[in-house]
Structure formats: C-alpha cells, structure tokens
Amino acid sequence: MRNKIEKNVLGKCVDYTFDGQGIVKHEGRVIFVPSLLKDEEAEIEIIYHKKDFDVGIIKKITKFSPYRIMSPRCKVATACGGCSFMNLDYDEEIRLKTTRVEETMEKIAKLPLKVEHFYKMENPYFYRNKIQVPYRYDKQHRIVYGFYKAKSHDVVYTDECVIQDEHAKDILKALQKLFISFKVEPYDEDR
C-alpha cells in the first residue's frame, strides 16, 4: 500500500468494467478511467480516492488503441453518459460484450457457456425506442434539452442522440417549441 496518494500517474488500460470504464492497475491499486480503451496508455489524473480503488480522468493518451474511433459520430460522446462505447469499434464492442456474457455466466451461474453467435446490427445507430430527456433553462434562460452526464443530474445539451430513434429529435424539438409557446416551466429539481 502506498503511503502517499499520487495525483497524476502513467498507466495502461488492461480491461473494462461492466459499464465500459477502463481498468488501470498501478502500484497495486486499481484505477477506473472513463473512455480509456484496452491497451491504451495514458497520463491519468486521480480525481477520487477510495479505500480499494481510485477514479481517474484521461489527461493525455500516449498510446492509442487500434479499436478507438477517433471522431465518434456523436458530438457529445465524451461528455454525455448515455453510451459507454461510442468511441469503440463496433466489432470490438461485440467481442467485449460476448466475453462479458461468458464471464458472468461462469462466475455467477457456474455455467461454462460459450457464446456461439452474436447478432450484429446492420447499423449500430438510431436503434433505441425509449427516450428520457431533461429540459432545463440554459444560462441565457432559454429552454434547452439534452442528456444526463454519467452518474449525475448535470445536463449535456444536444439536439440529437445518434442511438435514439431518428424521429426522437423532431419530437424533442416540437416539445421544446410547445413548452416555449405555452410558457411551460421546465422541471427544477432544486425547487
């Protein structure tokens, strides 16, 4: 166990958590790092320290994964908490999820399961049919909408989500116009 907690470390991602965070092992500690992909190396800033693990953020990637999508289709992919794998190649995402199913069945159900086939989507975009979108006032007191940041109630404002049904953006925009025209106040969880 280290006596002093380091604020910045160099580390290599060795695996993923169930929700897509990168796992880095550094001097006997586990660091969970959102958006870091397996085999990537990065400068990591530790932002949260617990007894058994740390949470870090990427300061700079020094070695990129061949599976990284450098320009994700979603313009708020790194800020929004809606999709963990927007920056991961789809075939690698399938490999990861297949492995997770096999490991979970072995660990929890004690069944040595081998996934023989994974049904791929033709287009891994615009497939979700459920949408939950908060509307808020922005700094200029305009009604805007978006999606929650991961593990928070902070809203990332955007007018399109590339995993929601394509009609969702038209519905959200129409609701925004209705709220404005009928002077409907957005929900304020603080009041």
PDB file of N, CA, C and O in Angstrom, residues 97-133:
ATOM      1  N   LYS A  97     -18.625  -7.544 -25.258  1.00  0.00           N
ATOM      2  CA  LYS A  97     -19.912  -7.950 -24.682  1.00  0.00           C
ATOM      3  C   LYS A  97     -20.069  -9.462 -24.666  1.00  0.00           C
ATOM      4  O   LYS A  97     -20.618 -10.029 -23.712  1.00  0.00           O
ATOM      5  N   THR A  98     -19.581 -10.127 -25.687  1.00  0.00           N
ATOM      6  CA  THR A  98     -19.617 -11.590 -25.722  1.00  0.00           C
ATOM      7  C   THR A  98     -18.798 -12.167 -24.565  1.00  0.00           C
ATOM      8  O   THR A  98     -19.245 -13.065 -23.850  1.00  0.00           O
ATOM      9  N   THR A  99     -17.612 -11.624 -24.368  1.00  0.00           N
ATOM     10  CA  THR A  99     -16.748 -12.061 -23.270  1.00  0.00           C
ATOM     11  C   THR A  99     -17.420 -11.817 -21.921  1.00  0.00           C
ATOM     12  O   THR A  99     -17.366 -12.666 -21.030  1.00  0.00           O
ATOM     13  N   ARG A 100     -18.079 -10.658 -21.766  1.00  0.00           N
ATOM     14  CA  ARG A 100     -18.759 -10.354 -20.509  1.00  0.00           C
ATOM     15  C   ARG A 100     -19.881 -11.343 -20.208  1.00  0.00           C
ATOM     16  O   ARG A 100     -20.055 -11.764 -19.070  1.00  0.00           O
ATOM     17  N   VAL A 101     -20.653 -11.722 -21.226  1.00  0.00           N
ATOM     18  CA  VAL A 101     -21.725 -12.708 -21.024  1.00  0.00           C
ATOM     19  C   VAL A 101     -21.115 -14.033 -20.575  1.00  0.00           C
ATOM     20  O   VAL A 101     -21.583 -14.648 -19.606  1.00  0.00           O
ATOM     21  N   GLU A 102     -20.061 -14.478 -21.236  1.00  0.00           N
ATOM     22  CA  GLU A 102     -19.425 -15.749 -20.884  1.00  0.00           C
ATOM     23  C   GLU A 102     -18.858 -15.706 -19.465  1.00  0.00           C
ATOM     24  O   GLU A 102     -19.060 -16.640 -18.680  1.00  0.00           O
ATOM     25  N   GLU A 103     -18.162 -14.622 -19.116  1.00  0.00           N
ATOM     26  CA  GLU A 103     -17.578 -14.497 -17.778  1.00  0.00           C
ATOM     27  C   GLU A 103     -18.652 -14.436 -16.694  1.00  0.00           C
ATOM     28  O   GLU A 103     -18.501 -15.038 -15.630  1.00  0.00           O
ATOM     29  N   THR A 104     -19.720 -13.720 -16.961  1.00  0.00           N
ATOM     30  CA  THR A 104     -20.800 -13.589 -15.982  1.00  0.00           C
ATOM     31  C   THR A 104     -21.492 -14.928 -15.756  1.00  0.00           C
ATOM     32  O   THR A 104     -21.774 -15.306 -14.609  1.00  0.00           O
ATOM     33  N   MET A 105     -21.767 -15.656 -16.815  1.00  0.00           N
ATOM     34  CA  MET A 105     -22.411 -16.967 -16.680  1.00  0.00           C
ATOM     35  C   MET A 105     -21.516 -17.941 -15.901  1.00  0.00           C
ATOM     36  O   MET A 105     -22.002 -18.721 -15.083  1.00  0.00           O
ATOM     37  N   GLU A 106     -20.220 -17.858 -16.128  1.00  0.00           N
ATOM     38  CA  GLU A 106     -19.278 -18.718 -15.415  1.00  0.00           C
ATOM     39  C   GLU A 106     -19.197 -18.330 -13.936  1.00  0.00           C
ATOM     40  O   GLU A 106     -19.271 -19.173 -13.048  1.00  0.00           O
ATOM     41  N   LYS A 107     -19.065 -17.027 -13.671  1.00  0.00           N
ATOM     42  CA  LYS A 107     -18.873 -16.553 -12.307  1.00  0.00           C
ATOM     43  C   LYS A 107     -20.129 -16.684 -11.453  1.00  0.00           C
ATOM     44  O   LYS A 107     -20.073 -17.161 -10.325  1.00  0.00           O
ATOM     45  N   ILE A 108     -21.280 -16.258 -11.985  1.00  0.00           N
ATOM     46  CA  ILE A 108     -22.496 -16.222 -11.187  1.00  0.00           C
ATOM     47  C   ILE A 108     -23.284 -17.521 -11.253  1.00  0.00           C
ATOM     48  O   ILE A 108     -23.699 -18.066 -10.236  1.00  0.00           O
ATOM     49  N   ALA A 109     -23.478 -18.027 -12.467  1.00  0.00           N
ATOM     50  CA  ALA A 109     -24.310 -19.229 -12.633  1.00  0.00           C
ATOM     51  C   ALA A 109     -23.489 -20.512 -12.609  1.00  0.00           C
ATOM     52  O   ALA A 109     -24.056 -21.600 -12.610  1.00  0.00           O
ATOM     53  N   LYS A 110     -22.164 -20.383 -12.616  1.00  0.00           N
ATOM     54  CA  LYS A 110     -21.263 -21.546 -12.636  1.00  0.00           C
ATOM     55  C   LYS A 110     -21.516 -22.419 -13.865  1.00  0.00           C
ATOM     56  O   LYS A 110     -21.423 -23.634 -13.822  1.00  0.00           O
ATOM     57  N   LEU A 111     -21.838 -21.756 -14.977  1.00  0.00           N
ATOM     58  CA  LEU A 111     -22.076 -22.457 -16.240  1.00  0.00           C
ATOM     59  C   LEU A 111     -20.987 -22.065 -17.230  1.00  0.00           C
ATOM     60  O   LEU A 111     -20.836 -20.897 -17.562  1.00  0.00           O
ATOM     61  N   PRO A 112     -20.245 -23.041 -17.724  1.00  0.00           N
ATOM     62  CA  PRO A 112     -19.211 -22.725 -18.716  1.00  0.00           C
ATOM     63  C   PRO A 112     -19.855 -22.512 -20.097  1.00  0.00           C
ATOM     64  O   PRO A 112     -19.863 -23.388 -20.950  1.00  0.00           O
ATOM     65  N   LEU A 113     -20.398 -21.332 -20.302  1.00  0.00           N
ATOM     66  CA  LEU A 113     -21.125 -21.006 -21.527  1.00  0.00           C
ATOM     67  C   LEU A 113     -20.185 -20.440 -22.570  1.00  0.00           C
ATOM     68  O   LEU A 113     -19.321 -19.614 -22.259  1.00  0.00           O
ATOM     69  N   LYS A 114     -20.355 -20.852 -23.805  1.00  0.00           N
ATOM     70  CA  LYS A 114     -19.622 -20.276 -24.923  1.00  0.00           C
ATOM     71  C   LYS A 114     -20.656 -19.659 -25.866  1.00  0.00           C
ATOM     72  O   LYS A 114     -21.519 -20.354 -26.388  1.00  0.00           O
ATOM     73  N   VAL A 115     -20.585 -18.342 -26.043  1.00  0.00           N
ATOM     74  CA  VAL A 115     -21.495 -17.672 -26.969  1.00  0.00           C
ATOM     75  C   VAL A 115     -21.051 -18.027 -28.383  1.00  0.00           C
ATOM     76  O   VAL A 115     -19.937 -17.718 -28.785  1.00  0.00           O
ATOM     77  N   GLU A 116     -21.933 -18.689 -29.094  1.00  0.00           N
ATOM     78  CA  GLU A 116     -21.576 -19.148 -30.437  1.00  0.00           C
ATOM     79  C   GLU A 116     -21.902 -18.137 -31.519  1.00  0.00           C
ATOM     80  O   GLU A 116     -21.280 -18.137 -32.577  1.00  0.00           O
ATOM     81  N   HIS A 117     -22.900 -17.290 -31.269  1.00  0.00           N
ATOM     82  CA  HIS A 117     -23.235 -16.297 -32.288  1.00  0.00           C
ATOM     83  C   HIS A 117     -23.790 -15.046 -31.619  1.00  0.00           C
ATOM     84  O   HIS A 117     -24.574 -15.129 -30.687  1.00  0.00           O
ATOM     85  N   PHE A 118     -23.350 -13.931 -32.110  1.00  0.00           N
ATOM     86  CA  PHE A 118     -23.827 -12.642 -31.635  1.00  0.00           C
ATOM     87  C   PHE A 118     -24.482 -11.960 -32.832  1.00  0.00           C
ATOM     88  O   PHE A 118     -23.881 -11.816 -33.882  1.00  0.00           O
ATOM     89  N   TYR A 119     -25.739 -11.576 -32.680  1.00  0.00           N
ATOM     90  CA  TYR A 119     -26.446 -10.935 -33.778  1.00  0.00           C
ATOM     91  C   TYR A 119     -26.060  -9.470 -33.860  1.00  0.00           C
ATOM     92  O   TYR A 119     -26.372  -8.687 -32.967  1.00  0.00           O
ATOM     93  N   LYS A 120     -25.390  -9.111 -34.932  1.00  0.00           N
ATOM     94  CA  LYS A 120     -24.948  -7.729 -35.129  1.00  0.00           C
ATOM     95  C   LYS A 120     -26.045  -6.904 -35.789  1.00  0.00           C
ATOM     96  O   LYS A 120     -26.825  -7.416 -36.584  1.00  0.00           O
ATOM     97  N   MET A 121     -26.073  -5.643 -35.448  1.00  0.00           N
ATOM     98  CA  MET A 121     -26.972  -4.719 -36.126  1.00  0.00           C
ATOM     99  C   MET A 121     -26.344  -4.318 -37.461  1.00  0.00           C
ATOM    100  O   MET A 121     -25.120  -4.187 -37.555  1.00  0.00           O
ATOM    101  N   GLU A 122     -27.173  -4.119 -38.460  1.00  0.00           N
ATOM    102  CA  GLU A 122     -26.663  -3.599 -39.722  1.00  0.00           C
ATOM    103  C   GLU A 122     -26.106  -2.199 -39.517  1.00  0.00           C
ATOM    104  O   GLU A 122     -25.077  -1.837 -40.067  1.00  0.00           O
ATOM    105  N   ASN A 123     -26.841  -1.422 -38.725  1.00  0.00           N
ATOM    106  CA  ASN A 123     -26.454  -0.049 -38.437  1.00  0.00           C
ATOM    107  C   ASN A 123     -26.534   0.144 -36.919  1.00  0.00           C
ATOM    108  O   ASN A 123     -27.627   0.171 -36.375  1.00  0.00           O
ATOM    109  N   PRO A 124     -25.405   0.291 -36.238  1.00  0.00           N
ATOM    110  CA  PRO A 124     -25.437   0.422 -34.776  1.00  0.00           C
ATOM    111  C   PRO A 124     -25.811   1.824 -34.290  1.00  0.00           C
ATOM    112  O   PRO A 124     -25.328   2.287 -33.264  1.00  0.00           O
ATOM    113  N   TYR A 125     -26.659   2.505 -35.028  1.00  0.00           N
ATOM    114  CA  TYR A 125     -27.142   3.826 -34.662  1.00  0.00           C
ATOM    115  C   TYR A 125     -28.662   3.872 -34.787  1.00  0.00           C
ATOM    116  O   TYR A 125     -29.267   3.101 -35.530  1.00  0.00           O
ATOM    117  N   PHE A 126     -29.272   4.788 -34.046  1.00  0.00           N
ATOM    118  CA  PHE A 126     -30.708   5.060 -34.132  1.00  0.00           C
ATOM    119  C   PHE A 126     -31.569   3.827 -33.848  1.00  0.00           C
ATOM    120  O   PHE A 126     -32.567   3.603 -34.517  1.00  0.00           O
ATOM    121  N   TYR A 127     -31.211   3.058 -32.826  1.00  0.00           N
ATOM    122  CA  TYR A 127     -31.931   1.826 -32.527  1.00  0.00           C
ATOM    123  C   TYR A 127     -32.788   1.896 -31.266  1.00  0.00           C
ATOM    124  O   TYR A 127     -33.695   1.093 -31.100  1.00  0.00           O
ATOM    125  N   ARG A 128     -32.522   2.822 -30.358  1.00  0.00           N
ATOM    126  CA  ARG A 128     -33.284   2.853 -29.100  1.00  0.00           C
ATOM    127  C   ARG A 128     -34.680   3.419 -29.310  1.00  0.00           C
ATOM    128  O   ARG A 128     -34.863   4.407 -30.013  1.00  0.00           O
ATOM    129  N   ASN A 129     -35.646   2.791 -28.653  1.00  0.00           N
ATOM    130  CA  ASN A 129     -37.015   3.274 -28.794  1.00  0.00           C
ATOM    131  C   ASN A 129     -37.556   3.895 -27.508  1.00  0.00           C
ATOM    132  O   ASN A 129     -38.706   4.275 -27.456  1.00  0.00           O
ATOM    133  N   LYS A 130     -36.732   3.991 -26.480  1.00  0.00           N
ATOM    134  CA  LYS A 130     -37.129   4.657 -25.240  1.00  0.00           C
ATOM    135  C   LYS A 130     -36.213   5.865 -25.075  1.00  0.00           C
ATOM    136  O   LYS A 130     -35.006   5.768 -25.292  1.00  0.00           O
ATOM    137  N   ILE A 131     -36.812   6.953 -24.682  1.00  0.00           N
ATOM    138  CA  ILE A 131     -36.002   8.152 -24.527  1.00  0.00           C
ATOM    139  C   ILE A 131     -36.427   8.882 -23.254  1.00  0.00           C
ATOM    140  O   ILE A 131     -37.608   8.964 -22.944  1.00  0.00           O
ATOM    141  N   GLN A 132     -35.456   9.341 -22.506  1.00  0.00           N
ATOM    142  CA  GLN A 132     -35.707  10.133 -21.303  1.00  0.00           C
ATOM    143  C   GLN A 132     -34.810  11.362 -21.404  1.00  0.00           C
ATOM    144  O   GLN A 132     -33.583  11.225 -21.385  1.00  0.00           O
ATOM    145  N   VAL A 133     -35.438  12.514 -21.540  1.00  0.00           N
ATOM    146  CA  VAL A 133     -34.684  13.729 -21.824  1.00  0.00           C
ATOM    147  C   VAL A 133     -35.086  14.849 -20.871  1.00  0.00           C
ATOM    148  O   VAL A 133     -36.255  15.222 -20.823  1.00  0.00           O
TER     149      VAL A 133
END
